[in-house]
Amino acid sequence: MAGARQGMLAALRASIGRLEGGGGTAARAALGHAGADTALQGGLARGAVHEVFAGRACDNPAATGFLVGLACRVMRQRPVLWVRQDFAAHEYGGVAMAGLAEAGFDPRRLVLVRAGDVEAALRVAADALGCDALGAVVLEIWGETRRLDQLAFRKLTLAAQQSGVTGLLLRTSAAPSLGTSETRWVVHAARSPPGPGRAAWGAPLFEACLVRNRHGPTGRWIMEWNCDECLFREPAAHSQPVAAAPFDRPLETFGGATRRAG
């Protein structure tokens, strides 16, 4: 009897560990970037919910591209269901299949669902996360909303834990707030290395800030997406010296400098 009880306790602990994302490296998808993978204890946890925020309105394409990279890493050659609000499509346009293909994502594995409002989008995403035939579920929500509260997060998280399907929330025109997500990222477009003309057109670069990591440290990295190998990596060091450019300073800085100079 004692041995049976110990076996049952061990099985329960293992189940709890899997639900909490503690299933080891097999339950994680390595991103390829050494610094980020170290902070994530081997990679992005599968069967969990992760948030990606655009740092500014102009960073929405970068945040979308970064999320597509995460989806490529966790999907395991399975279909990805992408749930979008109608308003997001009106505001930012449709999902470009040609762009996904250029990023290394097979558009034939994408199922796109358009929802009329946030409530409908949340219902569809929660149902989809319960389907273990999917590789990932992307939920794109535009703007601030009270519908995405702790209860809604809990429903999404439980569905992802039970099926092992990864949930990826793309948040645009919204500020990071409290939630039960496994990780939370704020993404900006990073500067391309200097070069003449077409030589400057290279791999996508992201300034990725990990502002929440449930099981480890946070951090900030410049991450390059390798479209051929479908993984993130450290950007190659540029041989030419680069002067710090003040292009990301607030507009008031330039205005004040101009007035003082005048």
PDB file of C-alpha atoms in Angstrom:
ATOM      1  CA  MET A   1       0.000   0.000   0.000  1.00  0.00           C
ATOM      2  CA  ALA A   2       2.798   2.422   0.863  1.00  0.00           C
ATOM      3  CA  GLY A   3       4.453   1.785  -2.487  1.00  0.00           C
ATOM      4  CA  ALA A   4       1.182   2.393  -4.332  1.00  0.00           C
ATOM      5  CA  ARG A   5       0.655   5.674  -2.494  1.00  0.00           C
ATOM      6  CA  GLN A   6       4.190   6.818  -3.282  1.00  0.00           C
ATOM      7  CA  GLY A   7       3.681   5.944  -6.941  1.00  0.00           C
ATOM      8  CA  MET A   8       0.439   7.884  -7.023  1.00  0.00           C
ATOM      9  CA  LEU A   9       2.096  10.904  -5.388  1.00  0.00           C
ATOM     10  CA  ALA A  10       4.942  10.790  -7.904  1.00  0.00           C
ATOM     11  CA  ALA A  11       2.456  10.681 -10.784  1.00  0.00           C
ATOM     12  CA  LEU A  12       0.542  13.631  -9.349  1.00  0.00           C
ATOM     13  CA  ARG A  13       3.745  15.653  -8.895  1.00  0.00           C
ATOM     14  CA  ALA A  14       4.723  14.916 -12.503  1.00  0.00           C
ATOM     15  CA  SER A  15       1.293  16.029 -13.730  1.00  0.00           C
ATOM     16  CA  ILE A  16       1.495  19.243 -11.715  1.00  0.00           C
ATOM     17  CA  GLY A  17       4.983  19.865 -13.058  1.00  0.00           C
ATOM     18  CA  ARG A  18       3.751  19.522 -16.629  1.00  0.00           C
ATOM     19  CA  LEU A  19       0.848  21.873 -15.978  1.00  0.00           C
ATOM     20  CA  GLU A  20       3.189  24.472 -14.486  1.00  0.00           C
ATOM     21  CA  GLY A  21       5.545  24.275 -17.417  1.00  0.00           C
ATOM     22  CA  GLY A  22       8.177  22.361 -15.512  1.00  0.00           C
ATOM     23  CA  GLY A  23       8.374  19.417 -17.867  1.00  0.00           C
ATOM     24  CA  GLY A  24      12.020  20.048 -18.776  1.00  0.00           C
ATOM     25  CA  THR A  25      13.523  20.907 -22.147  1.00  0.00           C
ATOM     26  CA  ALA A  26      11.064  18.654 -24.000  1.00  0.00           C
ATOM     27  CA  ALA A  27       8.266  21.046 -22.960  1.00  0.00           C
ATOM     28  CA  ARG A  28      10.207  24.048 -24.254  1.00  0.00           C
ATOM     29  CA  ALA A  29      11.072  25.274 -27.728  1.00  0.00           C
ATOM     30  CA  ALA A  30      14.551  26.756 -28.011  1.00  0.00           C
ATOM     31  CA  LEU A  31      14.493  30.119 -29.787  1.00  0.00           C
ATOM     32  CA  GLY A  32      18.100  29.864 -30.958  1.00  0.00           C
ATOM     33  CA  HIS A  33      19.247  33.078 -29.253  1.00  0.00           C
ATOM     34  CA  ALA A  34      21.630  32.097 -26.452  1.00  0.00           C
ATOM     35  CA  GLY A  35      20.776  34.927 -24.064  1.00  0.00           C
ATOM     36  CA  ALA A  36      17.012  34.562 -24.407  1.00  0.00           C
ATOM     37  CA  ASP A  37      17.125  30.760 -24.148  1.00  0.00           C
ATOM     38  CA  THR A  38      19.212  30.992 -20.985  1.00  0.00           C
ATOM     39  CA  ALA A  39      16.708  33.353 -19.356  1.00  0.00           C
ATOM     40  CA  LEU A  40      13.862  31.064 -20.453  1.00  0.00           C
ATOM     41  CA  GLN A  41      15.605  27.985 -19.011  1.00  0.00           C
ATOM     42  CA  GLY A  42      15.979  26.329 -22.386  1.00  0.00           C
ATOM     43  CA  GLY A  43      13.357  28.034 -24.507  1.00  0.00           C
ATOM     44  CA  LEU A  44       9.759  29.166 -24.750  1.00  0.00           C
ATOM     45  CA  ALA A  45       7.418  26.995 -22.699  1.00  0.00           C
ATOM     46  CA  ARG A  46       4.903  25.036 -24.732  1.00  0.00           C
ATOM     47  CA  GLY A  47       1.389  24.551 -23.369  1.00  0.00           C
ATOM     48  CA  ALA A  48       1.417  28.073 -21.926  1.00  0.00           C
ATOM     49  CA  VAL A  49       0.224  31.560 -22.856  1.00  0.00           C
ATOM     50  CA  HIS A  50       2.704  34.233 -23.949  1.00  0.00           C
ATOM     51  CA  GLU A  51       2.049  37.917 -24.686  1.00  0.00           C
ATOM     52  CA  VAL A  52       3.745  40.090 -27.308  1.00  0.00           C
ATOM     53  CA  PHE A  53       3.195  43.861 -27.183  1.00  0.00           C
ATOM     54  CA  ALA A  54       4.157  46.419 -29.798  1.00  0.00           C
ATOM     55  CA  GLY A  55       6.331  49.029 -28.101  1.00  0.00           C
ATOM     56  CA  ARG A  56       4.707  51.824 -30.129  1.00  0.00           C
ATOM     57  CA  ALA A  57       2.056  51.982 -32.821  1.00  0.00           C
ATOM     58  CA  CYS A  58       4.766  52.047 -35.472  1.00  0.00           C
ATOM     59  CA  ASP A  59       6.245  48.837 -34.006  1.00  0.00           C
ATOM     60  CA  ASN A  60       3.178  46.732 -34.797  1.00  0.00           C
ATOM     61  CA  PRO A  61       4.825  45.123 -37.878  1.00  0.00           C
ATOM     62  CA  ALA A  62       7.876  44.268 -35.759  1.00  0.00           C
ATOM     63  CA  ALA A  63       5.746  42.764 -32.982  1.00  0.00           C
ATOM     64  CA  THR A  64       3.825  40.737 -35.558  1.00  0.00           C
ATOM     65  CA  GLY A  65       7.033  39.482 -37.144  1.00  0.00           C
ATOM     66  CA  PHE A  66       8.464  38.540 -33.749  1.00  0.00           C
ATOM     67  CA  LEU A  67       5.295  36.629 -32.876  1.00  0.00           C
ATOM     68  CA  VAL A  68       5.438  34.774 -36.209  1.00  0.00           C
ATOM     69  CA  GLY A  69       8.970  33.722 -35.252  1.00  0.00           C
ATOM     70  CA  LEU A  70       7.738  32.397 -31.902  1.00  0.00           C
ATOM     71  CA  ALA A  71       4.966  30.487 -33.695  1.00  0.00           C
ATOM     72  CA  CYS A  72       7.507  28.908 -36.034  1.00  0.00           C
ATOM     73  CA  ARG A  73       9.515  27.673 -33.064  1.00  0.00           C
ATOM     74  CA  VAL A  74       6.616  26.107 -31.133  1.00  0.00           C
ATOM     75  CA  MET A  75       4.260  24.808 -33.845  1.00  0.00           C
ATOM     76  CA  ARG A  76       6.025  21.441 -34.503  1.00  0.00           C
ATOM     77  CA  GLN A  77       4.798  21.358 -38.116  1.00  0.00           C
ATOM     78  CA  ARG A  78       1.178  21.497 -36.974  1.00  0.00           C
ATOM     79  CA  PRO A  79      -1.467  24.024 -38.074  1.00  0.00           C
ATOM     80  CA  VAL A  80      -1.670  27.426 -36.414  1.00  0.00           C
ATOM     81  CA  LEU A  81      -5.038  29.066 -35.745  1.00  0.00           C
ATOM     82  CA  TRP A  82      -4.906  32.869 -35.874  1.00  0.00           C
ATOM     83  CA  VAL A  83      -7.877  34.728 -34.344  1.00  0.00           C
ATOM     84  CA  ARG A  84      -8.183  38.408 -35.289  1.00  0.00           C
ATOM     85  CA  GLN A  85     -10.637  41.087 -34.378  1.00  0.00           C
ATOM     86  CA  ASP A  86     -12.342  42.664 -37.367  1.00  0.00           C
ATOM     87  CA  PHE A  87     -11.182  46.064 -36.145  1.00  0.00           C
ATOM     88  CA  ALA A  88      -7.540  44.929 -36.178  1.00  0.00           C
ATOM     89  CA  ALA A  89      -7.887  43.985 -39.840  1.00  0.00           C
ATOM     90  CA  HIS A  90      -9.434  47.375 -40.627  1.00  0.00           C
ATOM     91  CA  GLU A  91      -6.719  49.219 -38.684  1.00  0.00           C
ATOM     92  CA  TYR A  92      -3.605  47.346 -39.834  1.00  0.00           C
ATOM     93  CA  GLY A  93      -4.686  45.420 -42.910  1.00  0.00           C
ATOM     94  CA  GLY A  94      -4.821  41.700 -43.558  1.00  0.00           C
ATOM     95  CA  VAL A  95      -2.234  39.050 -42.811  1.00  0.00           C
ATOM     96  CA  ALA A  96       0.059  38.868 -45.856  1.00  0.00           C
ATOM     97  CA  MET A  97       0.608  35.256 -46.914  1.00  0.00           C
ATOM     98  CA  ALA A  98       3.593  36.250 -49.058  1.00  0.00           C
ATOM     99  CA  GLY A  99       5.164  37.947 -46.045  1.00  0.00           C
ATOM    100  CA  LEU A 100       4.666  34.839 -43.899  1.00  0.00           C
ATOM    101  CA  ALA A 101       6.324  32.710 -46.575  1.00  0.00           C
ATOM    102  CA  GLU A 102       9.303  35.081 -46.760  1.00  0.00           C
ATOM    103  CA  ALA A 103       9.661  34.794 -42.976  1.00  0.00           C
ATOM    104  CA  GLY A 104       9.848  30.989 -43.241  1.00  0.00           C
ATOM    105  CA  PHE A 105       6.276  30.252 -42.131  1.00  0.00           C
ATOM    106  CA  ASP A 106       4.293  27.921 -44.407  1.00  0.00           C
ATOM    107  CA  PRO A 107       0.996  29.759 -45.143  1.00  0.00           C
ATOM    108  CA  ARG A 108      -0.686  26.410 -45.864  1.00  0.00           C
ATOM    109  CA  ARG A 109      -0.520  25.671 -42.135  1.00  0.00           C
ATOM    110  CA  LEU A 110      -2.406  28.838 -41.180  1.00  0.00           C
ATOM    111  CA  VAL A 111      -6.124  28.911 -40.338  1.00  0.00           C
ATOM    112  CA  LEU A 112      -7.335  32.503 -40.070  1.00  0.00           C
ATOM    113  CA  VAL A 113     -10.477  33.340 -38.068  1.00  0.00           C
ATOM    114  CA  ARG A 114     -12.033  36.800 -37.868  1.00  0.00           C
ATOM    115  CA  ALA A 115     -14.087  37.652 -34.787  1.00  0.00           C
ATOM    116  CA  GLY A 116     -16.548  40.493 -34.452  1.00  0.00           C
ATOM    117  CA  ASP A 117     -15.420  41.616 -30.986  1.00  0.00           C
ATOM    118  CA  VAL A 118     -13.068  40.783 -28.125  1.00  0.00           C
ATOM    119  CA  GLU A 119     -15.546  38.500 -26.374  1.00  0.00           C
ATOM    120  CA  ALA A 120     -16.015  36.349 -29.479  1.00  0.00           C
ATOM    121  CA  ALA A 121     -12.256  36.272 -30.105  1.00  0.00           C
ATOM    122  CA  LEU A 122     -11.617  35.053 -26.545  1.00  0.00           C
ATOM    123  CA  ARG A 123     -14.219  32.287 -26.880  1.00  0.00           C
ATOM    124  CA  VAL A 124     -12.762  31.054 -30.155  1.00  0.00           C
ATOM    125  CA  ALA A 125      -9.198  31.147 -28.794  1.00  0.00           C
ATOM    126  CA  ALA A 126     -10.133  29.246 -25.612  1.00  0.00           C
ATOM    127  CA  ASP A 127     -11.915  26.543 -27.618  1.00  0.00           C
ATOM    128  CA  ALA A 128      -9.015  26.288 -30.077  1.00  0.00           C
ATOM    129  CA  LEU A 129      -6.433  25.959 -27.302  1.00  0.00           C
ATOM    130  CA  GLY A 130      -8.240  22.817 -26.190  1.00  0.00           C
ATOM    131  CA  CYS A 131      -7.523  21.131 -29.548  1.00  0.00           C
ATOM    132  CA  ASP A 132      -4.242  19.234 -29.300  1.00  0.00           C
ATOM    133  CA  ALA A 133      -4.042  18.864 -33.102  1.00  0.00           C
ATOM    134  CA  LEU A 134      -2.906  22.499 -33.336  1.00  0.00           C
ATOM    135  CA  GLY A 135       0.650  23.701 -32.974  1.00  0.00           C
ATOM    136  CA  ALA A 136      -0.248  27.156 -31.646  1.00  0.00           C
ATOM    137  CA  VAL A 137      -3.149  29.575 -31.310  1.00  0.00           C
ATOM    138  CA  VAL A 138      -2.546  33.260 -32.039  1.00  0.00           C
ATOM    139  CA  LEU A 139      -5.006  35.718 -30.512  1.00  0.00           C
ATOM    140  CA  GLU A 140      -4.684  39.252 -31.850  1.00  0.00           C
ATOM    141  CA  ILE A 141      -6.452  41.898 -29.787  1.00  0.00           C
ATOM    142  CA  TRP A 142      -6.446  45.575 -30.620  1.00  0.00           C
ATOM    143  CA  GLY A 143      -6.510  48.263 -27.939  1.00  0.00           C
ATOM    144  CA  GLU A 144      -7.261  48.216 -24.234  1.00  0.00           C
ATOM    145  CA  THR A 145     -10.099  45.978 -23.093  1.00  0.00           C
ATOM    146  CA  ARG A 146     -11.605  44.885 -19.790  1.00  0.00           C
ATOM    147  CA  ARG A 147     -12.642  41.561 -21.315  1.00  0.00           C
ATOM    148  CA  LEU A 148      -9.074  40.275 -21.072  1.00  0.00           C
ATOM    149  CA  ASP A 149      -9.093  40.075 -17.282  1.00  0.00           C
ATOM    150  CA  GLN A 150      -7.675  37.555 -14.815  1.00  0.00           C
ATOM    151  CA  LEU A 151     -10.577  35.162 -15.410  1.00  0.00           C
ATOM    152  CA  ALA A 152     -10.106  35.220 -19.173  1.00  0.00           C
ATOM    153  CA  PHE A 153      -6.359  34.668 -18.751  1.00  0.00           C
ATOM    154  CA  ARG A 154      -7.060  31.751 -16.445  1.00  0.00           C
ATOM    155  CA  LYS A 155      -9.354  30.096 -18.988  1.00  0.00           C
ATOM    156  CA  LEU A 156      -6.773  30.457 -21.757  1.00  0.00           C
ATOM    157  CA  THR A 157      -3.974  29.209 -19.513  1.00  0.00           C
ATOM    158  CA  LEU A 158      -5.873  26.129 -18.328  1.00  0.00           C
ATOM    159  CA  ALA A 159      -6.863  25.200 -21.880  1.00  0.00           C
ATOM    160  CA  ALA A 160      -3.246  25.528 -23.042  1.00  0.00           C
ATOM    161  CA  GLN A 161      -1.897  23.490 -20.118  1.00  0.00           C
ATOM    162  CA  GLN A 162      -4.360  20.664 -20.622  1.00  0.00           C
ATOM    163  CA  SER A 163      -3.780  20.304 -24.382  1.00  0.00           C
ATOM    164  CA  GLY A 164      -0.108  21.288 -24.619  1.00  0.00           C
ATOM    165  CA  VAL A 165      -0.941  23.867 -27.302  1.00  0.00           C
ATOM    166  CA  THR A 166       0.865  27.197 -27.027  1.00  0.00           C
ATOM    167  CA  GLY A 167      -1.129  30.428 -26.889  1.00  0.00           C
ATOM    168  CA  LEU A 168       0.411  33.588 -28.364  1.00  0.00           C
ATOM    169  CA  LEU A 169      -1.351  36.893 -27.661  1.00  0.00           C
ATOM    170  CA  LEU A 170      -0.526  39.797 -29.965  1.00  0.00           C
ATOM    171  CA  ARG A 171      -1.430  43.105 -28.286  1.00  0.00           C
ATOM    172  CA  THR A 172      -1.419  46.300 -30.316  1.00  0.00           C
ATOM    173  CA  SER A 173      -2.263  49.815 -29.146  1.00  0.00           C
ATOM    174  CA  ALA A 174      -2.268  48.515 -25.572  1.00  0.00           C
ATOM    175  CA  ALA A 175       0.023  48.839 -22.566  1.00  0.00           C
ATOM    176  CA  PRO A 176       1.366  45.789 -20.685  1.00  0.00           C
ATOM    177  CA  SER A 177      -0.696  45.082 -17.581  1.00  0.00           C
ATOM    178  CA  LEU A 178      -1.208  42.408 -14.955  1.00  0.00           C
ATOM    179  CA  GLY A 179      -1.912  38.917 -16.255  1.00  0.00           C
ATOM    180  CA  THR A 180      -1.062  35.265 -15.730  1.00  0.00           C
ATOM    181  CA  SER A 181       0.909  34.839 -18.952  1.00  0.00           C
ATOM    182  CA  GLU A 182       4.067  32.723 -18.849  1.00  0.00           C
ATOM    183  CA  THR A 183       6.090  35.453 -20.541  1.00  0.00           C
ATOM    184  CA  ARG A 184       5.412  39.005 -21.684  1.00  0.00           C
ATOM    185  CA  TRP A 185       7.449  40.673 -24.432  1.00  0.00           C
ATOM    186  CA  VAL A 186       7.587  44.295 -25.590  1.00  0.00           C
ATOM    187  CA  VAL A 187       8.997  44.488 -29.101  1.00  0.00           C
ATOM    188  CA  HIS A 188      10.486  47.380 -31.070  1.00  0.00           C
ATOM    189  CA  ALA A 189      11.960  47.383 -34.547  1.00  0.00           C
ATOM    190  CA  ALA A 190      15.764  47.379 -34.266  1.00  0.00           C
ATOM    191  CA  ARG A 191      18.031  49.384 -36.550  1.00  0.00           C
ATOM    192  CA  SER A 192      19.496  47.599 -39.525  1.00  0.00           C
ATOM    193  CA  PRO A 193      23.297  47.683 -39.844  1.00  0.00           C
ATOM    194  CA  PRO A 194      24.657  50.521 -42.004  1.00  0.00           C
ATOM    195  CA  GLY A 195      25.223  49.814 -45.654  1.00  0.00           C
ATOM    196  CA  PRO A 196      24.806  51.395 -49.079  1.00  0.00           C
ATOM    197  CA  GLY A 197      21.490  50.987 -50.860  1.00  0.00           C
ATOM    198  CA  ARG A 198      20.209  47.423 -51.099  1.00  0.00           C
ATOM    199  CA  ALA A 199      23.131  46.126 -49.034  1.00  0.00           C
ATOM    200  CA  ALA A 200      21.325  47.380 -45.910  1.00  0.00           C
ATOM    201  CA  TRP A 201      18.323  45.126 -46.623  1.00  0.00           C
ATOM    202  CA  GLY A 202      18.999  42.089 -44.471  1.00  0.00           C
ATOM    203  CA  ALA A 203      17.406  39.767 -41.937  1.00  0.00           C
ATOM    204  CA  PRO A 204      14.664  41.158 -39.624  1.00  0.00           C
ATOM    205  CA  LEU A 205      16.053  42.629 -36.398  1.00  0.00           C
ATOM    206  CA  PHE A 206      14.016  43.018 -33.213  1.00  0.00           C
ATOM    207  CA  GLU A 207      14.646  44.785 -29.935  1.00  0.00           C
ATOM    208  CA  ALA A 208      12.908  42.272 -27.675  1.00  0.00           C
ATOM    209  CA  CYS A 209      12.319  43.168 -24.026  1.00  0.00           C
ATOM    210  CA  LEU A 210      11.243  40.270 -21.810  1.00  0.00           C
ATOM    211  CA  VAL A 211       9.366  42.168 -19.094  1.00  0.00           C
ATOM    212  CA  ARG A 212       7.741  39.129 -17.456  1.00  0.00           C
ATOM    213  CA  ASN A 213       9.208  35.674 -17.052  1.00  0.00           C
ATOM    214  CA  ARG A 214       7.273  33.465 -14.670  1.00  0.00           C
ATOM    215  CA  HIS A 215      10.133  31.055 -14.016  1.00  0.00           C
ATOM    216  CA  GLY A 216      13.278  33.119 -14.545  1.00  0.00           C
ATOM    217  CA  PRO A 217      14.904  36.512 -15.079  1.00  0.00           C
ATOM    218  CA  THR A 218      13.853  39.201 -17.507  1.00  0.00           C
ATOM    219  CA  GLY A 219      16.115  40.798 -20.096  1.00  0.00           C
ATOM    220  CA  ARG A 220      16.532  42.781 -23.273  1.00  0.00           C
ATOM    221  CA  TRP A 221      18.192  41.559 -26.457  1.00  0.00           C
ATOM    222  CA  ILE A 222      18.673  42.473 -30.096  1.00  0.00           C
ATOM    223  CA  MET A 223      17.458  39.358 -31.896  1.00  0.00           C
ATOM    224  CA  GLU A 224      17.846  38.566 -35.584  1.00  0.00           C
ATOM    225  CA  TRP A 225      15.396  36.221 -37.289  1.00  0.00           C
ATOM    226  CA  ASN A 226      16.959  33.714 -39.675  1.00  0.00           C
ATOM    227  CA  CYS A 227      14.229  33.135 -42.274  1.00  0.00           C
ATOM    228  CA  ASP A 228      15.968  30.103 -43.782  1.00  0.00           C
ATOM    229  CA  GLU A 229      16.587  28.167 -40.565  1.00  0.00           C
ATOM    230  CA  CYS A 230      13.520  29.612 -38.774  1.00  0.00           C
ATOM    231  CA  LEU A 231      15.292  30.559 -35.567  1.00  0.00           C
ATOM    232  CA  PHE A 232      16.477  33.634 -33.706  1.00  0.00           C
ATOM    233  CA  ARG A 233      20.151  34.409 -33.305  1.00  0.00           C
ATOM    234  CA  GLU A 234      22.628  37.073 -32.262  1.00  0.00           C
ATOM    235  CA  PRO A 235      23.065  39.658 -35.032  1.00  0.00           C
ATOM    236  CA  ALA A 236      26.442  39.634 -36.694  1.00  0.00           C
ATOM    237  CA  ALA A 237      28.833  42.318 -35.482  1.00  0.00           C
ATOM    238  CA  HIS A 238      29.419  45.064 -38.040  1.00  0.00           C
ATOM    239  CA  SER A 239      33.018  45.855 -38.914  1.00  0.00           C
ATOM    240  CA  GLN A 240      32.440  49.596 -39.407  1.00  0.00           C
ATOM    241  CA  PRO A 241      32.209  51.986 -36.443  1.00  0.00           C
ATOM    242  CA  VAL A 242      28.669  53.225 -35.924  1.00  0.00           C
ATOM    243  CA  ALA A 243      27.894  56.552 -34.269  1.00  0.00           C
ATOM    244  CA  ALA A 244      24.906  56.631 -31.943  1.00  0.00           C
ATOM    245  CA  ALA A 245      21.968  58.056 -33.874  1.00  0.00           C
ATOM    246  CA  PRO A 246      19.405  60.183 -31.951  1.00  0.00           C
ATOM    247  CA  PHE A 247      16.447  59.174 -34.133  1.00  0.00           C
ATOM    248  CA  ASP A 248      14.483  57.635 -31.266  1.00  0.00           C
ATOM    249  CA  ARG A 249      14.560  60.732 -29.061  1.00  0.00           C
ATOM    250  CA  PRO A 250      11.258  62.460 -28.276  1.00  0.00           C
ATOM    251  CA  LEU A 251      10.174  65.146 -30.709  1.00  0.00           C
ATOM    252  CA  GLU A 252      10.404  67.740 -27.910  1.00  0.00           C
ATOM    253  CA  THR A 253      14.153  67.146 -27.740  1.00  0.00           C
ATOM    254  CA  PHE A 254      14.619  68.260 -31.317  1.00  0.00           C
ATOM    255  CA  GLY A 255      12.227  71.167 -30.851  1.00  0.00           C
ATOM    256  CA  GLY A 256      14.084  72.413 -27.778  1.00  0.00           C
ATOM    257  CA  ALA A 257      17.445  72.068 -29.471  1.00  0.00           C
ATOM    258  CA  THR A 258      16.178  74.018 -32.483  1.00  0.00           C
ATOM    259  CA  ARG A 259      14.821  76.827 -30.336  1.00  0.00           C
ATOM    260  CA  ARG A 260      18.047  77.083 -28.350  1.00  0.00           C
ATOM    261  CA  ALA A 261      20.089  77.109 -31.530  1.00  0.00           C
ATOM    262  CA  GLY A 262      17.904  79.893 -32.913  1.00  0.00           C
TER     263      GLY A 262
END
